[in-house]
Coordinates of C-alpha atoms in Angstrom, one line a residue:
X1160 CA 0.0 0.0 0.0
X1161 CA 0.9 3.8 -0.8
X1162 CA 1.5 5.1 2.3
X1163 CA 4.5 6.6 4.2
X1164 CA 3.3 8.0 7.9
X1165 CA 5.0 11.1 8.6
X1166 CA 7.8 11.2 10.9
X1167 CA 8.4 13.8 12.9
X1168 CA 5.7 16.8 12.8
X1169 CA 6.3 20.2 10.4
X1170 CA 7.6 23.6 10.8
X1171 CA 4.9 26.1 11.4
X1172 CA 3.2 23.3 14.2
X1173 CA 3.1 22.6 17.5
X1174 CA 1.6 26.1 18.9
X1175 CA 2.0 26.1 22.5
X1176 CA -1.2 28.3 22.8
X1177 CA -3.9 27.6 24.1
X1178 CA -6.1 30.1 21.5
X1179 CA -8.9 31.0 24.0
X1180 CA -11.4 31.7 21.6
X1181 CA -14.2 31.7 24.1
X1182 CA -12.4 34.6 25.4
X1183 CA -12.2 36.7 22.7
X1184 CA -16.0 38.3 22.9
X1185 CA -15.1 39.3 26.8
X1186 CA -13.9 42.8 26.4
X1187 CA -13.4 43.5 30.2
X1188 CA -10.7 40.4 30.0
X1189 CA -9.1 41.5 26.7
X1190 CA -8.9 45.2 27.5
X1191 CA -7.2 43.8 31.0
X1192 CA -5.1 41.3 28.9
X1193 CA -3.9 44.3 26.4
X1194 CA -2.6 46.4 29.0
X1195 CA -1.0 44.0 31.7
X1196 CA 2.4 44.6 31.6
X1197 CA 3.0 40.7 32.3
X1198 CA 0.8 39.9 28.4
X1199 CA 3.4 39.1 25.6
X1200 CA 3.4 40.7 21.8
X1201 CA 4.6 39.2 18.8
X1202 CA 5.8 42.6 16.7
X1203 CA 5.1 42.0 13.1
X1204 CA 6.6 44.4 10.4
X1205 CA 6.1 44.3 7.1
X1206 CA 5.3 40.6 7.2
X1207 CA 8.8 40.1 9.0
X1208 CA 9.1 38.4 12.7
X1209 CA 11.3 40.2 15.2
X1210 CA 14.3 37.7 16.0
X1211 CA 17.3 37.3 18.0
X1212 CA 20.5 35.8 16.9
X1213 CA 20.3 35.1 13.3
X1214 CA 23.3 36.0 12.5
X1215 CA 24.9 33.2 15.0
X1216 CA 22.6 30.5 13.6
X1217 CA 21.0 30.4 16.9
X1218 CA 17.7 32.0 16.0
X1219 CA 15.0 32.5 18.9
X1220 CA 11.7 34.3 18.9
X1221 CA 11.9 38.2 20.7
X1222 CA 8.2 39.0 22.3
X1223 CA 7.8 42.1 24.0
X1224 CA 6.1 43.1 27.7
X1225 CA 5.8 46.0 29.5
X1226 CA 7.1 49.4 28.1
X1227 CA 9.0 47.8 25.1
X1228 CA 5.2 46.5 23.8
X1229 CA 3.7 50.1 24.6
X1230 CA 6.2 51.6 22.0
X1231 CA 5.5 49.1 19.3
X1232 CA 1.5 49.8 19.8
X1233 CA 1.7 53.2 19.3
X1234 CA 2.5 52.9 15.7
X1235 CA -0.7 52.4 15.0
X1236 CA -1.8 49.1 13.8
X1237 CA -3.6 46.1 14.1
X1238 CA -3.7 43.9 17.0
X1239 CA -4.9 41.0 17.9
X1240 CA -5.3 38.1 20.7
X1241 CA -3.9 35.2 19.5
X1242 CA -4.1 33.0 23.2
X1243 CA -2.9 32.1 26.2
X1244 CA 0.8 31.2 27.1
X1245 CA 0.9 29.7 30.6
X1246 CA -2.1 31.8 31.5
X1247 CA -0.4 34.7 29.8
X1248 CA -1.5 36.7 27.2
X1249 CA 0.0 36.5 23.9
X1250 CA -0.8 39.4 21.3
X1251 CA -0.1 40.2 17.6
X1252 CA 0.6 43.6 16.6
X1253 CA 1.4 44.8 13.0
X1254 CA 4.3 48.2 13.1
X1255 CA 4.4 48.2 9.7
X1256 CA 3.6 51.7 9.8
X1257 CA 6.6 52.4 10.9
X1258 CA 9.8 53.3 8.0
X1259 CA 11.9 51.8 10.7
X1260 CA 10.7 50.0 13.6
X1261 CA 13.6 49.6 15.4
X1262 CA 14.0 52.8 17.4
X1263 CA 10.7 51.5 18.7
X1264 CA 12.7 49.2 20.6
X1265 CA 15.8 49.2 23.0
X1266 CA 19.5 48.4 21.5
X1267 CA 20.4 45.0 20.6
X1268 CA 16.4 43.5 20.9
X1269 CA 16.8 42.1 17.4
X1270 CA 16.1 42.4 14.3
X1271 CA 13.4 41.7 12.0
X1272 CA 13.7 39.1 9.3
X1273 CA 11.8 36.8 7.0
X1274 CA 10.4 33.8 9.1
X1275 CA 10.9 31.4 6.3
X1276 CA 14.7 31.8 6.3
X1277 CA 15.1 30.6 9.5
X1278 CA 12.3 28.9 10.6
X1279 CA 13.6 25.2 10.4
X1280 CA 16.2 26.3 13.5
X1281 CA 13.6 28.0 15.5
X1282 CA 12.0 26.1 18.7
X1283 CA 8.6 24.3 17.1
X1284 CA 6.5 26.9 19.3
X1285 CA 8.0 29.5 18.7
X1286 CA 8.1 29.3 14.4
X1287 CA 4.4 28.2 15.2
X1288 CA 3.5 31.5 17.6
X1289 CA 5.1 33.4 14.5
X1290 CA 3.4 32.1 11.9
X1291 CA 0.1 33.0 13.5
X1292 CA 0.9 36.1 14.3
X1293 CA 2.5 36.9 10.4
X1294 CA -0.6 35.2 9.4
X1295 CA -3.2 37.0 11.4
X1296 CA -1.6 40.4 10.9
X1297 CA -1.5 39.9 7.3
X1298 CA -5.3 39.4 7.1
X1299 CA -5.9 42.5 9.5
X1300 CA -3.5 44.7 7.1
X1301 CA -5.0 43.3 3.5
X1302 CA -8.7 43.4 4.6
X1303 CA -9.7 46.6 6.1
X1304 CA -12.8 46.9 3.8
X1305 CA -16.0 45.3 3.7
X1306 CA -16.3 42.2 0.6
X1307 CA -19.8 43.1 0.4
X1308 CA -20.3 46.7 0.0
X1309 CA -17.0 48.0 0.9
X1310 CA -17.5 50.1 3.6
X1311 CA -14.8 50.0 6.2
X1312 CA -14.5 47.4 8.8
X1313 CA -13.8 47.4 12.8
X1314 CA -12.1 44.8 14.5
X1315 CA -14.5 42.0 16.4
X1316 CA -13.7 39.1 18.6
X1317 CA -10.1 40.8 20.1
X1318 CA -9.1 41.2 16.5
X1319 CA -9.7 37.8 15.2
X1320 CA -13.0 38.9 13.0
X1321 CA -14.4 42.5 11.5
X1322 CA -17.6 43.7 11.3
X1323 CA -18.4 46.1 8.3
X1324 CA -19.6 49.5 9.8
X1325 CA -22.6 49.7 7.3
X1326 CA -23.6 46.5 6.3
X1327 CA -22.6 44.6 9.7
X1328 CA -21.1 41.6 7.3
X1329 CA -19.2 39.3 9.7
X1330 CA -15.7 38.8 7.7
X1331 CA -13.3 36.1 9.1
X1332 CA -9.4 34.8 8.4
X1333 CA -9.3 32.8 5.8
X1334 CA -7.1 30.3 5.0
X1335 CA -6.5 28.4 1.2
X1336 CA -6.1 24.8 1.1
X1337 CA -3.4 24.0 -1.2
X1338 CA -2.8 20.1 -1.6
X1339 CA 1.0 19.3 -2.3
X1340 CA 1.7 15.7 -2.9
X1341 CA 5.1 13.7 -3.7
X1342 CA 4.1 11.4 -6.7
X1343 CA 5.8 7.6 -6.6
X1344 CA 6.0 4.8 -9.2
X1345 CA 7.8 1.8 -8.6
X1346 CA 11.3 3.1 -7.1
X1347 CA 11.2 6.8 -8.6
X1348 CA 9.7 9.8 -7.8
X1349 CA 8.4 12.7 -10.0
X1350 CA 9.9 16.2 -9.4
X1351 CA 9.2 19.3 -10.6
X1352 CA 11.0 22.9 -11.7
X1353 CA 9.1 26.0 -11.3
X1354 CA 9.3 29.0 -13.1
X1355 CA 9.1 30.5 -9.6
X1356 CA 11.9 28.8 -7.9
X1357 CA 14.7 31.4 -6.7
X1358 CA 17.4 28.1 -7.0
X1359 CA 18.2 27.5 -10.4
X1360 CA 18.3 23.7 -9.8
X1361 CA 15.9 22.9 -7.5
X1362 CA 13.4 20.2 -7.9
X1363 CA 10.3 19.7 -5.5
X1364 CA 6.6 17.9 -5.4
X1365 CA 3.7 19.1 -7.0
X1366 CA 1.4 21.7 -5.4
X1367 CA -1.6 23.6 -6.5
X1368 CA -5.0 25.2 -4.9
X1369 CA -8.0 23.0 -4.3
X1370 CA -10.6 24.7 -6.3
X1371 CA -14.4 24.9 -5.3
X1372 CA -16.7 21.7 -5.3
X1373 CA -13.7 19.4 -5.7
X1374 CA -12.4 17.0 -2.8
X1375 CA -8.9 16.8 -2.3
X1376 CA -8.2 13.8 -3.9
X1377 CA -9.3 15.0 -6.8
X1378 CA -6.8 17.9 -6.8
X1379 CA -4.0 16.0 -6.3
X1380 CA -4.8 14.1 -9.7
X1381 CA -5.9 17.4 -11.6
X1382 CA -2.9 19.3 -10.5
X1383 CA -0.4 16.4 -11.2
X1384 CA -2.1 15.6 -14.4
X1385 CA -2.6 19.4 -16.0
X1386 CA 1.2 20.4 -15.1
X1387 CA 3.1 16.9 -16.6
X1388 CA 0.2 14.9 -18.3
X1389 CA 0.3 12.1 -15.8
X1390 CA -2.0 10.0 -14.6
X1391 CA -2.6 9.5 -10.7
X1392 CA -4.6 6.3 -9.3
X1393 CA -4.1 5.8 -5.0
X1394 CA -3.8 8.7 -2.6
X1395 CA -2.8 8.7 0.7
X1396 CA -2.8 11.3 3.2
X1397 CA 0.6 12.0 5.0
X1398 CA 0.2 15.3 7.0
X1399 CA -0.7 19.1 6.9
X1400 CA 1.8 22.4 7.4
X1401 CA 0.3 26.1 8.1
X1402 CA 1.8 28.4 5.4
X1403 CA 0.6 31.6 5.9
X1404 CA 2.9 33.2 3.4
X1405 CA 0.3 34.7 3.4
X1406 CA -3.0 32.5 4.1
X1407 CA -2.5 28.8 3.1
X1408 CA -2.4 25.5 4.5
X1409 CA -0.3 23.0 3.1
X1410 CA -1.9 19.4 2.7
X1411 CA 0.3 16.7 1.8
X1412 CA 0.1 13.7 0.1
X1413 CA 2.0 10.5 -1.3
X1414 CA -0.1 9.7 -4.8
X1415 CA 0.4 6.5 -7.0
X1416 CA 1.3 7.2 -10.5
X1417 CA -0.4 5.3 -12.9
X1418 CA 1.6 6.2 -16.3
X1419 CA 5.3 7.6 -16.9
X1420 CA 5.0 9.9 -19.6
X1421 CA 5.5 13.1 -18.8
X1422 CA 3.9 16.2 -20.9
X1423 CA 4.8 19.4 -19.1
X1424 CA 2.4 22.6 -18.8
X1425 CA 5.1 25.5 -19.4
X1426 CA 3.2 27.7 -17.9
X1427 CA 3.2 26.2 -14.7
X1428 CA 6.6 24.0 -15.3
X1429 CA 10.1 24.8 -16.3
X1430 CA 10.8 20.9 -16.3
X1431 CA 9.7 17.8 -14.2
X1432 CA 11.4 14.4 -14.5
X1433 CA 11.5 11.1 -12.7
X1434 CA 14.1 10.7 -9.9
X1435 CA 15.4 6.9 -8.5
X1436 CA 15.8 6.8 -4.7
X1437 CA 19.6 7.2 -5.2
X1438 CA 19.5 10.1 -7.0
X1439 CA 17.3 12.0 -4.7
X1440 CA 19.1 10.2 -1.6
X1441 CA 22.6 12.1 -3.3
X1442 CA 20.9 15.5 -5.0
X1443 CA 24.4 16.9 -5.4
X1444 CA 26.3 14.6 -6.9
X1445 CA 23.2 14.4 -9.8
X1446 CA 23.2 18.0 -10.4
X1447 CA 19.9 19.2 -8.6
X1448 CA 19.0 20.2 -5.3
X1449 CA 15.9 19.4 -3.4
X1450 CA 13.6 21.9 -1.1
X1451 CA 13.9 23.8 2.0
X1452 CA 14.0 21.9 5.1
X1453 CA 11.3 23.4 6.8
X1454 CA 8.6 22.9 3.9
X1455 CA 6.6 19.7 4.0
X1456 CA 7.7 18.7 0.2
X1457 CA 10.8 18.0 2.1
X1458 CA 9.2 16.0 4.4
X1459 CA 7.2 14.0 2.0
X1460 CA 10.5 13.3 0.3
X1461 CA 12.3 12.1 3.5
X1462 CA 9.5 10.0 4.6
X1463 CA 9.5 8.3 0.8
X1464 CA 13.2 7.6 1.3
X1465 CA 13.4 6.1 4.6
X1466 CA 10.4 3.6 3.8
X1467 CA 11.5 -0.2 3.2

Protein backbone atom coordinates (compact mmCIF):
# COMPACT_ATOMS: atom_id res chain seq x y z
CA UNK A 1 0.00 0.00 0.00
CA UNK A 2 0.93 3.75 -0.80
CA UNK A 3 1.48 5.05 2.34
CA UNK A 4 4.53 6.60 4.25
CA UNK A 5 3.27 8.00 7.91
CA UNK A 6 4.96 11.11 8.61
CA UNK A 7 7.82 11.20 10.86
CA UNK A 8 8.42 13.82 12.91
CA UNK A 9 5.74 16.83 12.78
CA UNK A 10 6.33 20.18 10.40
CA UNK A 11 7.56 23.57 10.80
CA UNK A 12 4.89 26.15 11.45
CA UNK A 13 3.24 23.29 14.17
CA UNK A 14 3.09 22.57 17.52
CA UNK A 15 1.61 26.12 18.86
CA UNK A 16 2.02 26.14 22.52
CA UNK A 17 -1.24 28.30 22.84
CA UNK A 18 -3.87 27.65 24.08
CA UNK A 19 -6.11 30.07 21.54
CA UNK A 20 -8.90 30.96 24.01
CA UNK A 21 -11.38 31.68 21.58
CA UNK A 22 -14.18 31.65 24.09
CA UNK A 23 -12.40 34.59 25.44
CA UNK A 24 -12.23 36.71 22.71
CA UNK A 25 -15.97 38.26 22.88
CA UNK A 26 -15.08 39.31 26.83
CA UNK A 27 -13.90 42.85 26.38
CA UNK A 28 -13.39 43.47 30.17
CA UNK A 29 -10.66 40.45 29.96
CA UNK A 30 -9.08 41.53 26.66
CA UNK A 31 -8.90 45.17 27.53
CA UNK A 32 -7.23 43.80 30.95
CA UNK A 33 -5.05 41.33 28.94
CA UNK A 34 -3.92 44.30 26.36
CA UNK A 35 -2.58 46.37 29.04
CA UNK A 36 -0.99 44.01 31.66
CA UNK A 37 2.44 44.60 31.61
CA UNK A 38 3.04 40.71 32.29
CA UNK A 39 0.77 39.90 28.38
CA UNK A 40 3.36 39.13 25.62
CA UNK A 41 3.42 40.70 21.84
CA UNK A 42 4.60 39.24 18.80
CA UNK A 43 5.76 42.59 16.71
CA UNK A 44 5.10 41.96 13.14
CA UNK A 45 6.59 44.41 10.35
CA UNK A 46 6.14 44.27 7.12
CA UNK A 47 5.33 40.56 7.19
CA UNK A 48 8.83 40.12 9.04
CA UNK A 49 9.12 38.44 12.68
CA UNK A 50 11.31 40.22 15.24
CA UNK A 51 14.33 37.72 15.99
CA UNK A 52 17.34 37.35 17.98
CA UNK A 53 20.55 35.84 16.90
CA UNK A 54 20.25 35.15 13.35
CA UNK A 55 23.29 36.00 12.49
CA UNK A 56 24.92 33.23 14.96
CA UNK A 57 22.58 30.48 13.59
CA UNK A 58 21.03 30.39 16.88
CA UNK A 59 17.70 32.03 15.96
CA UNK A 60 15.01 32.52 18.89
CA UNK A 61 11.71 34.26 18.90
CA UNK A 62 11.92 38.19 20.70
CA UNK A 63 8.16 39.04 22.28
CA UNK A 64 7.80 42.13 24.01
CA UNK A 65 6.13 43.13 27.68
CA UNK A 66 5.78 46.01 29.48
CA UNK A 67 7.05 49.42 28.05
CA UNK A 68 8.99 47.81 25.12
CA UNK A 69 5.19 46.53 23.84
CA UNK A 70 3.69 50.12 24.58
CA UNK A 71 6.15 51.65 22.01
CA UNK A 72 5.52 49.13 19.29
CA UNK A 73 1.54 49.77 19.85
CA UNK A 74 1.72 53.20 19.28
CA UNK A 75 2.55 52.89 15.68
CA UNK A 76 -0.71 52.35 15.05
CA UNK A 77 -1.78 49.08 13.77
CA UNK A 78 -3.60 46.10 14.12
CA UNK A 79 -3.69 43.94 16.97
CA UNK A 80 -4.93 41.00 17.92
CA UNK A 81 -5.28 38.05 20.66
CA UNK A 82 -3.92 35.19 19.52
CA UNK A 83 -4.06 32.97 23.17
CA UNK A 84 -2.90 32.07 26.21
CA UNK A 85 0.77 31.16 27.06
CA UNK A 86 0.87 29.69 30.63
CA UNK A 87 -2.08 31.76 31.53
CA UNK A 88 -0.38 34.74 29.76
CA UNK A 89 -1.49 36.74 27.25
CA UNK A 90 -0.02 36.48 23.92
CA UNK A 91 -0.83 39.36 21.34
CA UNK A 92 -0.11 40.24 17.56
CA UNK A 93 0.64 43.62 16.58
CA UNK A 94 1.37 44.80 13.04
CA UNK A 95 4.31 48.16 13.12
CA UNK A 96 4.39 48.21 9.71
CA UNK A 97 3.57 51.73 9.76
CA UNK A 98 6.60 52.43 10.92
CA UNK A 99 9.83 53.27 8.04
CA UNK A 100 11.91 51.80 10.66
CA UNK A 101 10.66 49.98 13.57
CA UNK A 102 13.64 49.58 15.37
CA UNK A 103 14.03 52.76 17.41
CA UNK A 104 10.70 51.54 18.67
CA UNK A 105 12.66 49.21 20.60
CA UNK A 106 15.83 49.15 22.96
CA UNK A 107 19.51 48.40 21.45
CA UNK A 108 20.35 45.04 20.63
CA UNK A 109 16.38 43.47 20.89
CA UNK A 110 16.84 42.13 17.40
CA UNK A 111 16.06 42.37 14.31
CA UNK A 112 13.38 41.73 12.02
CA UNK A 113 13.70 39.11 9.29
CA UNK A 114 11.77 36.84 6.98
CA UNK A 115 10.37 33.82 9.08
CA UNK A 116 10.86 31.45 6.32
CA UNK A 117 14.68 31.76 6.31
CA UNK A 118 15.09 30.62 9.51
CA UNK A 119 12.27 28.92 10.62
CA UNK A 120 13.62 25.20 10.44
CA UNK A 121 16.24 26.25 13.51
CA UNK A 122 13.59 27.96 15.48
CA UNK A 123 11.97 26.13 18.71
CA UNK A 124 8.61 24.30 17.08
CA UNK A 125 6.49 26.86 19.25
CA UNK A 126 8.00 29.49 18.68
CA UNK A 127 8.08 29.28 14.41
CA UNK A 128 4.42 28.15 15.18
CA UNK A 129 3.46 31.45 17.59
CA UNK A 130 5.13 33.43 14.51
CA UNK A 131 3.41 32.13 11.89
CA UNK A 132 0.11 33.02 13.46
CA UNK A 133 0.86 36.09 14.26
CA UNK A 134 2.53 36.92 10.42
CA UNK A 135 -0.63 35.24 9.39
CA UNK A 136 -3.20 36.96 11.43
CA UNK A 137 -1.62 40.42 10.90
CA UNK A 138 -1.55 39.93 7.27
CA UNK A 139 -5.28 39.38 7.10
CA UNK A 140 -5.94 42.54 9.45
CA UNK A 141 -3.50 44.68 7.10
CA UNK A 142 -4.96 43.34 3.47
CA UNK A 143 -8.73 43.42 4.59
CA UNK A 144 -9.65 46.58 6.11
CA UNK A 145 -12.75 46.90 3.80
CA UNK A 146 -15.96 45.28 3.73
CA UNK A 147 -16.30 42.24 0.62
CA UNK A 148 -19.83 43.08 0.41
CA UNK A 149 -20.34 46.67 0.05
CA UNK A 150 -16.99 47.99 0.94
CA UNK A 151 -17.47 50.05 3.65
CA UNK A 152 -14.76 49.99 6.25
CA UNK A 153 -14.49 47.37 8.82
CA UNK A 154 -13.76 47.42 12.77
CA UNK A 155 -12.06 44.76 14.50
CA UNK A 156 -14.46 41.98 16.36
CA UNK A 157 -13.69 39.05 18.61
CA UNK A 158 -10.12 40.81 20.05
CA UNK A 159 -9.12 41.22 16.47
CA UNK A 160 -9.68 37.77 15.16
CA UNK A 161 -13.01 38.92 12.96
CA UNK A 162 -14.37 42.45 11.55
CA UNK A 163 -17.55 43.72 11.34
CA UNK A 164 -18.36 46.11 8.27
CA UNK A 165 -19.65 49.51 9.82
CA UNK A 166 -22.58 49.73 7.34
CA UNK A 167 -23.60 46.51 6.32
CA UNK A 168 -22.63 44.63 9.73
CA UNK A 169 -21.07 41.64 7.31
CA UNK A 170 -19.15 39.34 9.66
CA UNK A 171 -15.73 38.82 7.75
CA UNK A 172 -13.32 36.05 9.09
CA UNK A 173 -9.41 34.81 8.40
CA UNK A 174 -9.34 32.76 5.80
CA UNK A 175 -7.12 30.28 4.99
CA UNK A 176 -6.51 28.41 1.24
CA UNK A 177 -6.08 24.79 1.13
CA UNK A 178 -3.45 23.98 -1.25
CA UNK A 179 -2.81 20.14 -1.60
CA UNK A 180 0.95 19.27 -2.29
CA UNK A 181 1.68 15.69 -2.94
CA UNK A 182 5.06 13.74 -3.71
CA UNK A 183 4.12 11.35 -6.70
CA UNK A 184 5.76 7.58 -6.60
CA UNK A 185 6.02 4.82 -9.22
CA UNK A 186 7.83 1.79 -8.58
CA UNK A 187 11.28 3.11 -7.15
CA UNK A 188 11.16 6.76 -8.62
CA UNK A 189 9.66 9.81 -7.78
CA UNK A 190 8.38 12.66 -10.00
CA UNK A 191 9.88 16.22 -9.37
CA UNK A 192 9.23 19.27 -10.63
CA UNK A 193 10.97 22.93 -11.65
CA UNK A 194 9.09 25.97 -11.26
CA UNK A 195 9.32 29.04 -13.06
CA UNK A 196 9.06 30.50 -9.60
CA UNK A 197 11.94 28.82 -7.89
CA UNK A 198 14.70 31.39 -6.74
CA UNK A 199 17.45 28.08 -7.03
CA UNK A 200 18.17 27.52 -10.40
CA UNK A 201 18.35 23.66 -9.76
CA UNK A 202 15.95 22.89 -7.55
CA UNK A 203 13.37 20.24 -7.90
CA UNK A 204 10.27 19.66 -5.45
CA UNK A 205 6.61 17.95 -5.37
CA UNK A 206 3.66 19.07 -7.02
CA UNK A 207 1.40 21.72 -5.42
CA UNK A 208 -1.60 23.57 -6.46
CA UNK A 209 -5.03 25.19 -4.94
CA UNK A 210 -8.02 23.02 -4.27
CA UNK A 211 -10.64 24.73 -6.31
CA UNK A 212 -14.42 24.86 -5.35
CA UNK A 213 -16.69 21.73 -5.31
CA UNK A 214 -13.66 19.41 -5.69
CA UNK A 215 -12.39 16.97 -2.77
CA UNK A 216 -8.87 16.85 -2.34
CA UNK A 217 -8.15 13.75 -3.88
CA UNK A 218 -9.29 15.00 -6.77
CA UNK A 219 -6.77 17.86 -6.76
CA UNK A 220 -3.99 16.03 -6.29
CA UNK A 221 -4.85 14.10 -9.69
CA UNK A 222 -5.86 17.40 -11.60
CA UNK A 223 -2.92 19.26 -10.52
CA UNK A 224 -0.42 16.38 -11.23
CA UNK A 225 -2.14 15.57 -14.36
CA UNK A 226 -2.57 19.42 -15.96
CA UNK A 227 1.19 20.36 -15.12
CA UNK A 228 3.14 16.93 -16.62
CA UNK A 229 0.18 14.95 -18.32
CA UNK A 230 0.28 12.10 -15.78
CA UNK A 231 -1.96 9.96 -14.58
CA UNK A 232 -2.62 9.47 -10.74
CA UNK A 233 -4.59 6.34 -9.29
CA UNK A 234 -4.07 5.79 -4.98
CA UNK A 235 -3.83 8.73 -2.57
CA UNK A 236 -2.78 8.65 0.69
CA UNK A 237 -2.79 11.29 3.21
CA UNK A 238 0.57 12.02 4.96
CA UNK A 239 0.22 15.29 6.98
CA UNK A 240 -0.70 19.12 6.86
CA UNK A 241 1.76 22.43 7.42
CA UNK A 242 0.30 26.11 8.13
CA UNK A 243 1.84 28.41 5.43
CA UNK A 244 0.62 31.63 5.93
CA UNK A 245 2.94 33.19 3.40
CA UNK A 246 0.32 34.65 3.36
CA UNK A 247 -2.99 32.46 4.11
CA UNK A 248 -2.53 28.80 3.12
CA UNK A 249 -2.40 25.46 4.51
CA UNK A 250 -0.26 23.01 3.08
CA UNK A 251 -1.91 19.41 2.68
CA UNK A 252 0.26 16.69 1.79
CA UNK A 253 0.05 13.67 0.07
CA UNK A 254 1.98 10.51 -1.32
CA UNK A 255 -0.10 9.69 -4.76
CA UNK A 256 0.45 6.50 -7.00
CA UNK A 257 1.26 7.16 -10.54
CA UNK A 258 -0.42 5.33 -12.86
CA UNK A 259 1.61 6.20 -16.34
CA UNK A 260 5.26 7.61 -16.94
CA UNK A 261 5.01 9.87 -19.56
CA UNK A 262 5.51 13.13 -18.77
CA UNK A 263 3.94 16.19 -20.91
CA UNK A 264 4.78 19.37 -19.14
CA UNK A 265 2.43 22.61 -18.85
CA UNK A 266 5.09 25.48 -19.38
CA UNK A 267 3.18 27.72 -17.93
CA UNK A 268 3.21 26.23 -14.73
CA UNK A 269 6.60 23.96 -15.26
CA UNK A 270 10.08 24.78 -16.28
CA UNK A 271 10.76 20.86 -16.32
CA UNK A 272 9.68 17.79 -14.24
CA UNK A 273 11.42 14.41 -14.52
CA UNK A 274 11.47 11.06 -12.72
CA UNK A 275 14.13 10.73 -9.93
CA UNK A 276 15.35 6.94 -8.53
CA UNK A 277 15.83 6.77 -4.74
CA UNK A 278 19.57 7.20 -5.23
CA UNK A 279 19.45 10.13 -7.01
CA UNK A 280 17.34 11.99 -4.70
CA UNK A 281 19.14 10.20 -1.55
CA UNK A 282 22.56 12.11 -3.35
CA UNK A 283 20.94 15.46 -5.00
CA UNK A 284 24.42 16.95 -5.44
CA UNK A 285 26.29 14.62 -6.92
CA UNK A 286 23.23 14.36 -9.78
CA UNK A 287 23.21 18.02 -10.44
CA UNK A 288 19.88 19.20 -8.56
CA UNK A 289 19.03 20.24 -5.26
CA UNK A 290 15.86 19.39 -3.40
CA UNK A 291 13.61 21.91 -1.10
CA UNK A 292 13.91 23.77 2.03
CA UNK A 293 13.99 21.94 5.09
CA UNK A 294 11.25 23.41 6.84
CA UNK A 295 8.58 22.93 3.93
CA UNK A 296 6.61 19.73 4.00
CA UNK A 297 7.67 18.70 0.21
CA UNK A 298 10.78 17.98 2.12
CA UNK A 299 9.24 15.98 4.40
CA UNK A 300 7.15 14.02 1.95
CA UNK A 301 10.49 13.32 0.28
CA UNK A 302 12.25 12.13 3.45
CA UNK A 303 9.52 10.03 4.59
CA UNK A 304 9.50 8.33 0.83
CA UNK A 305 13.18 7.59 1.28
CA UNK A 306 13.37 6.10 4.60
CA UNK A 307 10.40 3.64 3.76
CA UNK A 308 11.54 -0.22 3.21
Amino acid sequence: MLSFPASRPNAYTGSPLDRASGRRDEEAFVAAAFDDPASLFIPVWRARSLLLGVEDGKPEAVMLTGETASSVRMAGGPWALLGLLEERAVFAVDCSAADDPLPLLPPSMGTFHDLRAVAGMLPPGEASMLAHARGLMHWRVKHRFCGVCGAPCEPRSAGNATACTACNAQHFPRTDPAVIMLVVRGDSCLLGHSHRFPNSVMYSTLAGFVEPGESLEEAVRREVLEETGVQVGQVHYHSSQPWPFPSSIMLGFHAEALSETIQIDPEELKDARWFTREQVRNPDAHGFALPRVDSIARRLIEDWLAAP
